[in-house]
JSON list of C-alpha atoms and ligand atoms in Angstrom, two decimals:
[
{"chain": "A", "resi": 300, "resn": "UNK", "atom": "CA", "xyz": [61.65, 19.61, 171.02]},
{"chain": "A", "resi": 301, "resn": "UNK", "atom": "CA", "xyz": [63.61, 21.09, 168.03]},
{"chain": "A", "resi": 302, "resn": "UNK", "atom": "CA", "xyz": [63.63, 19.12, 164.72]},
{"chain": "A", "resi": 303, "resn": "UNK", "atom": "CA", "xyz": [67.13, 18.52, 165.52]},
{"chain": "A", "resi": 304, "resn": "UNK", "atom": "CA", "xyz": [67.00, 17.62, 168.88]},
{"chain": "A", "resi": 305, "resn": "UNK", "atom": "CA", "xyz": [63.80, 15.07, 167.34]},
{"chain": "A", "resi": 306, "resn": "UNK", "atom": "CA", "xyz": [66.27, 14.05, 164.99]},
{"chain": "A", "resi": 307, "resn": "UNK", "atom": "CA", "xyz": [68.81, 13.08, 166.88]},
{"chain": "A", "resi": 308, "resn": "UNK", "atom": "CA", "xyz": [66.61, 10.93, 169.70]},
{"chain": "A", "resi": 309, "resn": "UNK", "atom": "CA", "xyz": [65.01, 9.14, 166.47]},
{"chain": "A", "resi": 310, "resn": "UNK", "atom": "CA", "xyz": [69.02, 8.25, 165.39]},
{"chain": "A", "resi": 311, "resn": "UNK", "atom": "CA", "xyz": [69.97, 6.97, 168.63]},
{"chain": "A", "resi": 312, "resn": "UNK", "atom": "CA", "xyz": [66.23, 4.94, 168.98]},
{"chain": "A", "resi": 313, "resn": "UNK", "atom": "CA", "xyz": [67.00, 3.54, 165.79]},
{"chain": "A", "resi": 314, "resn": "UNK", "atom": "CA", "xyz": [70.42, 2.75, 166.67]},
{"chain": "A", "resi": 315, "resn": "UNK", "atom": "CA", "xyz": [69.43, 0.61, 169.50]},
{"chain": "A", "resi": 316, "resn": "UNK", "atom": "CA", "xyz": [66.64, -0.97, 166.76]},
{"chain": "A", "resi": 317, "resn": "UNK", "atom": "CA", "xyz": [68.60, -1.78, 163.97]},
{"chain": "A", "resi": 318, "resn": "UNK", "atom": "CA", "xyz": [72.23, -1.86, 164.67]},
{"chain": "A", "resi": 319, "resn": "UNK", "atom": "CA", "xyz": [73.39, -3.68, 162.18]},
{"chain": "A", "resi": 320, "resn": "UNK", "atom": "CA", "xyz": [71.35, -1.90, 159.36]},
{"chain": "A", "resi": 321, "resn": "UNK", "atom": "CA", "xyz": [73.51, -1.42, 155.94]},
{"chain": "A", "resi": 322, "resn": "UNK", "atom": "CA", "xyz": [72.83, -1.06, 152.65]},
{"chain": "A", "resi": 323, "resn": "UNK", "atom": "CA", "xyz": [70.07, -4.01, 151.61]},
{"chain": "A", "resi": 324, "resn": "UNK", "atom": "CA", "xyz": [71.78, -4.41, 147.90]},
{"chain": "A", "resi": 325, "resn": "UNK", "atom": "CA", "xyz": [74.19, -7.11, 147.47]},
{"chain": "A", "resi": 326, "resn": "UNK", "atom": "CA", "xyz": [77.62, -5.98, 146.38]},
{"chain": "A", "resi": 327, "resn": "UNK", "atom": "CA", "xyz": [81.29, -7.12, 146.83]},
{"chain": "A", "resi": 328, "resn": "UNK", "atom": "CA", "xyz": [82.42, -4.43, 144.56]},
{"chain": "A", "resi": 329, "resn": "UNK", "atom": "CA", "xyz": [81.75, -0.45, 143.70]},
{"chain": "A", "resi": 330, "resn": "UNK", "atom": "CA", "xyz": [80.85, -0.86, 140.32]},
{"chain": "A", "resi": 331, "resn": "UNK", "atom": "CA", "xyz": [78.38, -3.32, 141.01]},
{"chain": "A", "resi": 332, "resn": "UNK", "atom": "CA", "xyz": [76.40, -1.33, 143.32]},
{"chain": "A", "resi": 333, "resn": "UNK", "atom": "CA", "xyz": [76.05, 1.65, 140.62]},
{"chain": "A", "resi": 334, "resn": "UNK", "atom": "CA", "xyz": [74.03, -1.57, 138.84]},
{"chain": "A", "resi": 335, "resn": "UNK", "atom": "CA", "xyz": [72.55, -2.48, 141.15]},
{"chain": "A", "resi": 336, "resn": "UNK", "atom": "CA", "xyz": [70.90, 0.73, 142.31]},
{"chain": "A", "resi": 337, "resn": "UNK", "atom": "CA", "xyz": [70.36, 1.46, 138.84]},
{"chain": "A", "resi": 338, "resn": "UNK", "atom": "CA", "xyz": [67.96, -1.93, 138.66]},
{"chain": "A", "resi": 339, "resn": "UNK", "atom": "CA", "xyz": [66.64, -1.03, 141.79]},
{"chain": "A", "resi": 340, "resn": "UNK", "atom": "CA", "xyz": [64.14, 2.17, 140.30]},
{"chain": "A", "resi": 341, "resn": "UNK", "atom": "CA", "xyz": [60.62, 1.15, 140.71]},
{"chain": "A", "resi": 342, "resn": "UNK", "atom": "CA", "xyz": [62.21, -3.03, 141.73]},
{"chain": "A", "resi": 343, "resn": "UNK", "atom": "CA", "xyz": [62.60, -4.49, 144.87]},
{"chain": "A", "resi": 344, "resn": "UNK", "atom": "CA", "xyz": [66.07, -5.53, 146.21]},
{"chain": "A", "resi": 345, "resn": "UNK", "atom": "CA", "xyz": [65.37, -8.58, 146.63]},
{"chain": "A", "resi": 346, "resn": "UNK", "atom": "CA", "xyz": [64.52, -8.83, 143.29]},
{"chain": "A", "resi": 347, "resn": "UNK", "atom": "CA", "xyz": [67.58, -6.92, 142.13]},
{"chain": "A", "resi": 348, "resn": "UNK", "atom": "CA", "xyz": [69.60, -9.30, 144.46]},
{"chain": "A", "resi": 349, "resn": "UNK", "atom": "CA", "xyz": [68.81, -12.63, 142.22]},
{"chain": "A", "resi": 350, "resn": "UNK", "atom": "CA", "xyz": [69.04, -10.89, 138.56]},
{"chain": "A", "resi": 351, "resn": "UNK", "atom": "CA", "xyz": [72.51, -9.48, 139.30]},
{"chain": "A", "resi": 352, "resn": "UNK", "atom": "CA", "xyz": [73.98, -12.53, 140.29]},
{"chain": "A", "resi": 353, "resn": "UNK", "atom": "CA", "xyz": [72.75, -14.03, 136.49]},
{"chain": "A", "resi": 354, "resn": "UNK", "atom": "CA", "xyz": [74.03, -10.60, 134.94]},
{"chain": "A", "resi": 355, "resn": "UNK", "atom": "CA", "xyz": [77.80, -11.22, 136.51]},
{"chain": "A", "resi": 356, "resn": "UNK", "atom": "CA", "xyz": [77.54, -14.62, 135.43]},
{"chain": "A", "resi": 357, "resn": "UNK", "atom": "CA", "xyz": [77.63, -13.67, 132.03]},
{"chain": "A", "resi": 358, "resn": "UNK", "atom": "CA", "xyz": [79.93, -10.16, 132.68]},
{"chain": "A", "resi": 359, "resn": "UNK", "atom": "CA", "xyz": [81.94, -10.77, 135.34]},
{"chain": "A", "resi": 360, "resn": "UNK", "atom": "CA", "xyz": [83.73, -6.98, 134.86]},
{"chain": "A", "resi": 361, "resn": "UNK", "atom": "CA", "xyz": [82.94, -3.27, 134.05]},
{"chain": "A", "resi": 362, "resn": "UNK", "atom": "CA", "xyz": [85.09, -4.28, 130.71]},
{"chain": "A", "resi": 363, "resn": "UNK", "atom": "CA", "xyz": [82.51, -7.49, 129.87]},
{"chain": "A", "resi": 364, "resn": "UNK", "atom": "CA", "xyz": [79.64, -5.22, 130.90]},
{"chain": "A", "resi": 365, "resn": "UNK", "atom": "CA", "xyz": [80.41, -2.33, 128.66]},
{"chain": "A", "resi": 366, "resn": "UNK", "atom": "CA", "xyz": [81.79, -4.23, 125.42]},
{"chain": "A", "resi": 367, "resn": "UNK", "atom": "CA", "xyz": [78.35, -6.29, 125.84]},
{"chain": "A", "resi": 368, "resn": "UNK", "atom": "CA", "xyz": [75.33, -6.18, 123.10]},
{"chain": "A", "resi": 369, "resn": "UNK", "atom": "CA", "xyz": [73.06, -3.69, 124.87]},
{"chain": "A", "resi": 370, "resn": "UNK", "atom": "CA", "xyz": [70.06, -6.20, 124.02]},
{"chain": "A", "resi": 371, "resn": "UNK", "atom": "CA", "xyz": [71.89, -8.72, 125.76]},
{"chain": "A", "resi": 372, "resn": "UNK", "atom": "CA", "xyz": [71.47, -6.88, 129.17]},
{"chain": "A", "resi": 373, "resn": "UNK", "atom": "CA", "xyz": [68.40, -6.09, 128.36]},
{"chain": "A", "resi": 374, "resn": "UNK", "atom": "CA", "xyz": [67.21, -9.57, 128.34]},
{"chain": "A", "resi": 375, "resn": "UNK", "atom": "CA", "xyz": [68.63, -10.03, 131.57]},
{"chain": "A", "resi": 376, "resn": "UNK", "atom": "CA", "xyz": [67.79, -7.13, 133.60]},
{"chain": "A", "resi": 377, "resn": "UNK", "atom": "CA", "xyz": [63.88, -7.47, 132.17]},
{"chain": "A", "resi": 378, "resn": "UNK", "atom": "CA", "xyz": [62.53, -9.11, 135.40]},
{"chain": "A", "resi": 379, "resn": "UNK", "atom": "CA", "xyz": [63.79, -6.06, 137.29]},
{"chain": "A", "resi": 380, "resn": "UNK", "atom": "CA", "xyz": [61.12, -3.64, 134.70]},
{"chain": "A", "resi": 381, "resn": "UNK", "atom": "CA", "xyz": [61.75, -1.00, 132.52]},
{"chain": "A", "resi": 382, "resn": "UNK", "atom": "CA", "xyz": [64.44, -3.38, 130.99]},
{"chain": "A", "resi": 383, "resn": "UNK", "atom": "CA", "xyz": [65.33, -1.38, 127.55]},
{"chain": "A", "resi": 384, "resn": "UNK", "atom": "CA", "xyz": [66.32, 2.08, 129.61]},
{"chain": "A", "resi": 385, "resn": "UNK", "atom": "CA", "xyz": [68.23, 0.54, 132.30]},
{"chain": "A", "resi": 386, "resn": "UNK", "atom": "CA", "xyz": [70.19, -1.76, 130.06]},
{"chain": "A", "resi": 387, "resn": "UNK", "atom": "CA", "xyz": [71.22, 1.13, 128.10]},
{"chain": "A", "resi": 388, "resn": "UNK", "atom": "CA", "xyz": [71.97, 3.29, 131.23]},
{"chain": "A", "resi": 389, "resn": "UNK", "atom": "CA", "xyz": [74.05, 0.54, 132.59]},
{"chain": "A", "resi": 390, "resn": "UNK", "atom": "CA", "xyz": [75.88, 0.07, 129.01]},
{"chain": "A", "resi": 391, "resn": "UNK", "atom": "CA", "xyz": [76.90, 3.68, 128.95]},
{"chain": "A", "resi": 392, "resn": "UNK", "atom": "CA", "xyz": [77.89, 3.95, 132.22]},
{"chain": "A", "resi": 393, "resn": "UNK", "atom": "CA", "xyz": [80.02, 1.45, 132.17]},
{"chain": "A", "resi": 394, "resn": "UNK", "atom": "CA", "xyz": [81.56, 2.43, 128.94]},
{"chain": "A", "resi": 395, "resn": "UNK", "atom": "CA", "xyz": [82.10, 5.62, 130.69]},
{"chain": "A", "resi": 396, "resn": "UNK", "atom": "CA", "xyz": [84.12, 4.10, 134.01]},
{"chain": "A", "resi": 397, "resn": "UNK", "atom": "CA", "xyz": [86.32, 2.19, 131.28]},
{"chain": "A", "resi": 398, "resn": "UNK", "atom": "CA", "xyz": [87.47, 4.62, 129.10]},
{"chain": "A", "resi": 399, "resn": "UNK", "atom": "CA", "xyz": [87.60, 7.31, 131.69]},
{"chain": "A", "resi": 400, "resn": "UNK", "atom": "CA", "xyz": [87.95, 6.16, 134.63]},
{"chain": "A", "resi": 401, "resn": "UNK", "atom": "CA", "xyz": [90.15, 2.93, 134.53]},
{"chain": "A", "resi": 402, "resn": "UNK", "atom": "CA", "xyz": [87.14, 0.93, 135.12]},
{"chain": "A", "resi": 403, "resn": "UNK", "atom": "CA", "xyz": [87.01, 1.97, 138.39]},
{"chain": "A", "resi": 404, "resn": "UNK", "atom": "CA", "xyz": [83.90, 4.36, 139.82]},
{"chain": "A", "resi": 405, "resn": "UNK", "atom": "CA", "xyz": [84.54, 8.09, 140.28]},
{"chain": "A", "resi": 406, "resn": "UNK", "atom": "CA", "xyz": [85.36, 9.67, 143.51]},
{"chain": "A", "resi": 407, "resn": "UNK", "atom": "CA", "xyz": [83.21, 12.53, 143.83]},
{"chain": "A", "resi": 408, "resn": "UNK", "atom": "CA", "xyz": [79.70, 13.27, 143.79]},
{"chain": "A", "resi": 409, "resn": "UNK", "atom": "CA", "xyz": [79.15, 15.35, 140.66]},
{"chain": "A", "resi": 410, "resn": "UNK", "atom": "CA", "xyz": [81.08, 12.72, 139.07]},
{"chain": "A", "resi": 411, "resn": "UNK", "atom": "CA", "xyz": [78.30, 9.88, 140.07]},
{"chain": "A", "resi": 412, "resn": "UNK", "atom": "CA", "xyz": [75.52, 12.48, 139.61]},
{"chain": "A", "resi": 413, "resn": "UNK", "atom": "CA", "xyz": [77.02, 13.34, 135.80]},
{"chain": "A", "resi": 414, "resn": "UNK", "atom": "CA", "xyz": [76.45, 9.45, 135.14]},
{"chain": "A", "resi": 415, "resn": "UNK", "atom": "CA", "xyz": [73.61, 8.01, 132.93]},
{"chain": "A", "resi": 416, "resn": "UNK", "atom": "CA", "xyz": [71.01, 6.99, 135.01]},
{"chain": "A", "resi": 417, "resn": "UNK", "atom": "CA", "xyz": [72.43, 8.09, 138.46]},
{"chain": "A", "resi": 418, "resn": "UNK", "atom": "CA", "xyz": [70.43, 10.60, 140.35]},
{"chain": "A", "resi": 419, "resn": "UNK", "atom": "CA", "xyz": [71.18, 12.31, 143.54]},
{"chain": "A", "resi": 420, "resn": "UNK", "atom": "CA", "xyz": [69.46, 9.15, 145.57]},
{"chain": "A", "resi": 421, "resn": "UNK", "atom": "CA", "xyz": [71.88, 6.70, 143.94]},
{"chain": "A", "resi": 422, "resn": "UNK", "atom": "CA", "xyz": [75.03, 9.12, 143.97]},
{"chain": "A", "resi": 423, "resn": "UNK", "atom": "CA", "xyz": [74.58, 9.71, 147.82]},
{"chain": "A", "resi": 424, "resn": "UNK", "atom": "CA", "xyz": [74.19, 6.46, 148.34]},
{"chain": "A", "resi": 425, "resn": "UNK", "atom": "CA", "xyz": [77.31, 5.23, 146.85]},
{"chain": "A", "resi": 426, "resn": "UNK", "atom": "CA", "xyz": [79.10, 8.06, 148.39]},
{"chain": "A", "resi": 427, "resn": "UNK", "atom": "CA", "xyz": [77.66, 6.58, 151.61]},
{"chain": "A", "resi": 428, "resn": "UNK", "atom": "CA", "xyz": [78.09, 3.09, 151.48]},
{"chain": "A", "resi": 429, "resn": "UNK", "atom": "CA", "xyz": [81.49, 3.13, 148.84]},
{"chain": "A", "resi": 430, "resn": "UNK", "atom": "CA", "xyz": [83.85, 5.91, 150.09]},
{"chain": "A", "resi": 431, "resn": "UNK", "atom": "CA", "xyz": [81.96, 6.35, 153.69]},
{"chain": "A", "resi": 432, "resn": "UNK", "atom": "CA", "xyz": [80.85, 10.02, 152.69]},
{"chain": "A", "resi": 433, "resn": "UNK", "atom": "CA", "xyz": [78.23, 12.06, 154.29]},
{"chain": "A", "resi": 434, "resn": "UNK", "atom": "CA", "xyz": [74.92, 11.32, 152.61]},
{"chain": "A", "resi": 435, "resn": "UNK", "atom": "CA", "xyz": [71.38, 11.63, 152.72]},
{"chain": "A", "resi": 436, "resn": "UNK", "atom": "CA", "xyz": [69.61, 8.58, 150.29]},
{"chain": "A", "resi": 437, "resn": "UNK", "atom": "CA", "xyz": [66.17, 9.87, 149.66]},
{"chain": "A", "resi": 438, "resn": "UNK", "atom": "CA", "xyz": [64.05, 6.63, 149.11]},
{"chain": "A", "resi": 439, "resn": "UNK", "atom": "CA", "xyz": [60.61, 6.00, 149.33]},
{"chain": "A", "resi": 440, "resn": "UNK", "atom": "CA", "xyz": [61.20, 4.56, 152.78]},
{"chain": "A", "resi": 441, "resn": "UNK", "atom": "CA", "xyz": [63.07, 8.41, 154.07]},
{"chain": "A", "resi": 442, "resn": "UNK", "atom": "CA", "xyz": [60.30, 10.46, 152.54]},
{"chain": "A", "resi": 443, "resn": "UNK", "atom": "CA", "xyz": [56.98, 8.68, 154.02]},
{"chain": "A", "resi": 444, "resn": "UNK", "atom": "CA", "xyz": [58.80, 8.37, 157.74]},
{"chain": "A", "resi": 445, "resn": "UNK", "atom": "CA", "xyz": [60.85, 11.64, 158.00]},
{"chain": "A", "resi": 446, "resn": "UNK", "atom": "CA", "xyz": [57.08, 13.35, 157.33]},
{"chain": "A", "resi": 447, "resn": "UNK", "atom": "CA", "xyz": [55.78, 10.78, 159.87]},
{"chain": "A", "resi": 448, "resn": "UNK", "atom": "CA", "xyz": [57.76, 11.40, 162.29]},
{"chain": "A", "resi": 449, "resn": "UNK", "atom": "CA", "xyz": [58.07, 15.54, 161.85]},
{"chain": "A", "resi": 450, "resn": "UNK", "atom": "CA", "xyz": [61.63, 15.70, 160.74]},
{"chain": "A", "resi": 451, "resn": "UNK", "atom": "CA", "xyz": [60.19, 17.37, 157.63]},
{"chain": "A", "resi": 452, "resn": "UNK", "atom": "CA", "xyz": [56.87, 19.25, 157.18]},
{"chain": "A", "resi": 453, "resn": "UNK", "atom": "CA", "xyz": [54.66, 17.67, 154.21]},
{"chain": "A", "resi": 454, "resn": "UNK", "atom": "CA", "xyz": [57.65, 17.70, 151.70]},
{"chain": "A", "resi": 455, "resn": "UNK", "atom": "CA", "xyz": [57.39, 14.85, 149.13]},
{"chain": "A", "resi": 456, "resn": "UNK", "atom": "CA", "xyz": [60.54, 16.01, 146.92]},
{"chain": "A", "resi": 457, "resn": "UNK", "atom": "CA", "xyz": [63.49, 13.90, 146.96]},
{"chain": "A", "resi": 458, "resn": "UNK", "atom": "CA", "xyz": [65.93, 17.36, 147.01]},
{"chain": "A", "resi": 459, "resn": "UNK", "atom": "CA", "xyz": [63.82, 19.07, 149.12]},
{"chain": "A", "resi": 460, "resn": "UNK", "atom": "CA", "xyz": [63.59, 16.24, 151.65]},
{"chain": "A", "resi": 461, "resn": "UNK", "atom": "CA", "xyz": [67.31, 15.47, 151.56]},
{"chain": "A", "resi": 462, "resn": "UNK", "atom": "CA", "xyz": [68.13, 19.74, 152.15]},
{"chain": "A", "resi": 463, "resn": "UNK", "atom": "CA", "xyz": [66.35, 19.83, 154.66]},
{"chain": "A", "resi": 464, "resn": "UNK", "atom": "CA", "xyz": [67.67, 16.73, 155.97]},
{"chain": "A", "resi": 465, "resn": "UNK", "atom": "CA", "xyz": [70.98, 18.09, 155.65]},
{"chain": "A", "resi": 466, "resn": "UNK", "atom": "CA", "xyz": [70.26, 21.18, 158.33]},
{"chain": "A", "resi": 467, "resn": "UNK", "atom": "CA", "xyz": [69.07, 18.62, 161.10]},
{"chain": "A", "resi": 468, "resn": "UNK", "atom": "CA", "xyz": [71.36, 15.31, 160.61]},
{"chain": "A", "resi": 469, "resn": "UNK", "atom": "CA", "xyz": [74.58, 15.35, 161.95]},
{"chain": "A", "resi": 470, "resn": "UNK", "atom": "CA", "xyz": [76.45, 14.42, 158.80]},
{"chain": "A", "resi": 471, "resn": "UNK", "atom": "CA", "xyz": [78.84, 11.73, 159.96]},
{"chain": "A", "resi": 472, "resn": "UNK", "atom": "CA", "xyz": [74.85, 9.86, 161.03]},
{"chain": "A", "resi": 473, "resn": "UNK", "atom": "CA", "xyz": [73.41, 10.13, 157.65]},
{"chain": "A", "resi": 474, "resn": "UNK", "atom": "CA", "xyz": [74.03, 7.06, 155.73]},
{"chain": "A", "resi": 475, "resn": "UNK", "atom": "CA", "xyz": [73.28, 4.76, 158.33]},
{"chain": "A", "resi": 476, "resn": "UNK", "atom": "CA", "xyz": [70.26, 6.57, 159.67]},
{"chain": "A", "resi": 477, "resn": "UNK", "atom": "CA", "xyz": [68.71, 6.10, 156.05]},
{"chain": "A", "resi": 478, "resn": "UNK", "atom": "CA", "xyz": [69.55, 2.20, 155.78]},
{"chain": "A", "resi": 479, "resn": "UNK", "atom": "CA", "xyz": [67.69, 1.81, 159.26]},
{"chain": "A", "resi": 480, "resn": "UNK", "atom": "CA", "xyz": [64.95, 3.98, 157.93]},
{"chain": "A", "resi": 481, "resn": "UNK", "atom": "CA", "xyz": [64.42, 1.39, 155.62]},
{"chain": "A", "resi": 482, "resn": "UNK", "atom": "CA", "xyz": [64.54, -1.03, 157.90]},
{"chain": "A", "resi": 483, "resn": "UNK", "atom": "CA", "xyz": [62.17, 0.69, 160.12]},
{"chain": "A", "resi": 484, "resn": "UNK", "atom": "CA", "xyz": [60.15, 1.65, 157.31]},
{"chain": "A", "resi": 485, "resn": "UNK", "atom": "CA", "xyz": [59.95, -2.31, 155.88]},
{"chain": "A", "resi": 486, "resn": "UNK", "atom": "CA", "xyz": [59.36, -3.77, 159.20]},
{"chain": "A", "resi": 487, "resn": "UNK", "atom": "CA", "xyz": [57.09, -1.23, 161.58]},
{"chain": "A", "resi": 488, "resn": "UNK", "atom": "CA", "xyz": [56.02, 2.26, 160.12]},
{"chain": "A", "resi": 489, "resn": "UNK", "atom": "CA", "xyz": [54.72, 0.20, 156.73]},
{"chain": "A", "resi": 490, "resn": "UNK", "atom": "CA", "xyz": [53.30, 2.02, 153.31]},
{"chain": "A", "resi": 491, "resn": "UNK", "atom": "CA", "xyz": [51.00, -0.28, 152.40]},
{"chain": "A", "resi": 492, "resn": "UNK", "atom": "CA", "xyz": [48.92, -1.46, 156.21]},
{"chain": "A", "resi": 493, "resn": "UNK", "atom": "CA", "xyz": [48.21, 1.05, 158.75]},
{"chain": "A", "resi": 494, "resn": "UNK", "atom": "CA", "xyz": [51.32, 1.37, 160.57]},
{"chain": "A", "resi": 495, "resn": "UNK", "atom": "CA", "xyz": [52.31, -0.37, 163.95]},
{"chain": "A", "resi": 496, "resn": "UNK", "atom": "CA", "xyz": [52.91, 2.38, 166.19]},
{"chain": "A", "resi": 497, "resn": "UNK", "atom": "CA", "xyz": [51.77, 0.37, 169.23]},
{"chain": "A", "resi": 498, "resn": "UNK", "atom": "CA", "xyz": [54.75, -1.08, 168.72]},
{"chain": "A", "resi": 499, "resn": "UNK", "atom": "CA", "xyz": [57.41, 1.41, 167.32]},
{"chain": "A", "resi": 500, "resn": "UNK", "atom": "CA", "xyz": [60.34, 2.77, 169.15]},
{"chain": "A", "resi": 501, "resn": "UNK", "atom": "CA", "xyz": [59.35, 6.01, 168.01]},
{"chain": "A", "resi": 502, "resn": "UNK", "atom": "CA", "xyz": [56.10, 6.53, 168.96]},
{"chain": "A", "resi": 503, "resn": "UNK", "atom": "CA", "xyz": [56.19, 8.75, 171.96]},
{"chain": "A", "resi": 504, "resn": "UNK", "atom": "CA", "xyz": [57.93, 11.28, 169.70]},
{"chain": "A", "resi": 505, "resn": "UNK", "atom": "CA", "xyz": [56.15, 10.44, 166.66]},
{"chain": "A", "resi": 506, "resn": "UNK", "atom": "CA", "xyz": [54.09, 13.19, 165.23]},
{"chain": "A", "resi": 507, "resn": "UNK", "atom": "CA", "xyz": [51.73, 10.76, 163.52]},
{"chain": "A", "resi": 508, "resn": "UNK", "atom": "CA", "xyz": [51.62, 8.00, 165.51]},
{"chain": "A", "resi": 509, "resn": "UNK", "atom": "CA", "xyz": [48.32, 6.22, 164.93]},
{"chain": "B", "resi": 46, "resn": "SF4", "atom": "S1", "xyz": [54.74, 5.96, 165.56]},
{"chain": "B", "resi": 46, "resn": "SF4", "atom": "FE1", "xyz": [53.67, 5.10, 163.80]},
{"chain": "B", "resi": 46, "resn": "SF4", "atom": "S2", "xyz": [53.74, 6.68, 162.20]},
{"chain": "B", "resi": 46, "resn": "SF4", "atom": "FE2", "xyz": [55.31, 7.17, 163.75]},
{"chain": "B", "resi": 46, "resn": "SF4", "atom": "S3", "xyz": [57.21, 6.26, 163.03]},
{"chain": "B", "resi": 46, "resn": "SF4", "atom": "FE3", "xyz": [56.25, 4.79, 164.39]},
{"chain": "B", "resi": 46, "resn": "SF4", "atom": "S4", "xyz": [55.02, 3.48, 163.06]},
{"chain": "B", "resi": 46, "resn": "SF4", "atom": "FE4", "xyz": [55.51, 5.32, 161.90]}
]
């Protein structure tokens, strides 16, 4: 089997699996998902999931959020870790999306990628989830099982991992295939137990399968 015939058994397996996988951040609008996955470096969602709700409390807007005292955020946004960067990411950024961009977020992916704090991981997966883009999110969860599996061969870096990605994913499949990789990766094909592969969907293809 090719790595892109592999690849596209594993999306279909994972298809049947998960198929209502999406994007595990809680968000009712664009902005608030560039917070969120800003929060979510080194932080569980769940985590991010309770502290956002108490951060649009108090700034219910990208206006609110970027006229507020950056040590204000800060002291919200703590319990998600490295509290004094990300506060000051999000503060810029969303100065930036009010005085350039109406308050709204931008449309393309250098755009996300040229704001503070936003890296390749986070501007795919807004161009994903937000504007329905193809995209590749390389998480924790997409680099342990694509080497798993054999999608990739032994590559740990996120660019790396998501190019190569790109030459065996059928573009239109990418965003959802990395939600249910998370999925997959939370619930079966764990980081921190041996993984189940007695009972994975994958493991008859798997080229690690324990
Ligand atoms: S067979 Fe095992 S190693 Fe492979 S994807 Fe499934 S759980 Fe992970």
């Amino acid at each position: 089997m090719t790595k892109k015939q592999l690849a596209l058994e594993v999306i279909e397996r994972l298809k049947k699996e998960y198929p209502d996988a999406d994007c595990t951040l809680d968000y009712d609008q664009a902005w608030k998902l560039l917070v969120s996955v800003r929060l979510a470096a080194q932080c569980t969602d769940e985590r991010v999931n309770i502290i956002v709700e108490k951060l649009y409390e108090r700034f219910p807007d990208v206006e609110s959020l970027a006229n507020a005292d950056v040590d204000e955020i800060e002291a919200i946004v703590r319990p998600c870790g490295l509290g004094k960067s990300k506060a000051r990411d999000i503060s810029a950024c969303m100065k930036i999306l009010r005085d350039k961009y109406d308050c709204q977020i931008p449309k393309t992916f250098d755009e996300l990628l040229a704001l503070p704090g936003v890296g390749r991981k986070s501007a795919n997966l807004i161009m994903g989830d937000v504007f329905g883009q193809p995209a590749i999110v390389t998480d924790t969860h997409c680099i342990r099982l694509t080497n798993r599996i054999g999608l990739v061969d032994g590559i740990k870096e996120p660019k790396k991992v998501e190019m190569a990605l790109w030459k065996i994913i059928p573009p239109e499949e990418g965003s959802d295939f990395c939600h249910r990789l998370v999925y997959h990766g939370r619930e079966v094909c764990t980081a921190r137990t041996t993984p189940y592969c007695e009972k994975c969907c994958l493991a008859d293809i798997c080229k690690k399968r324990i």
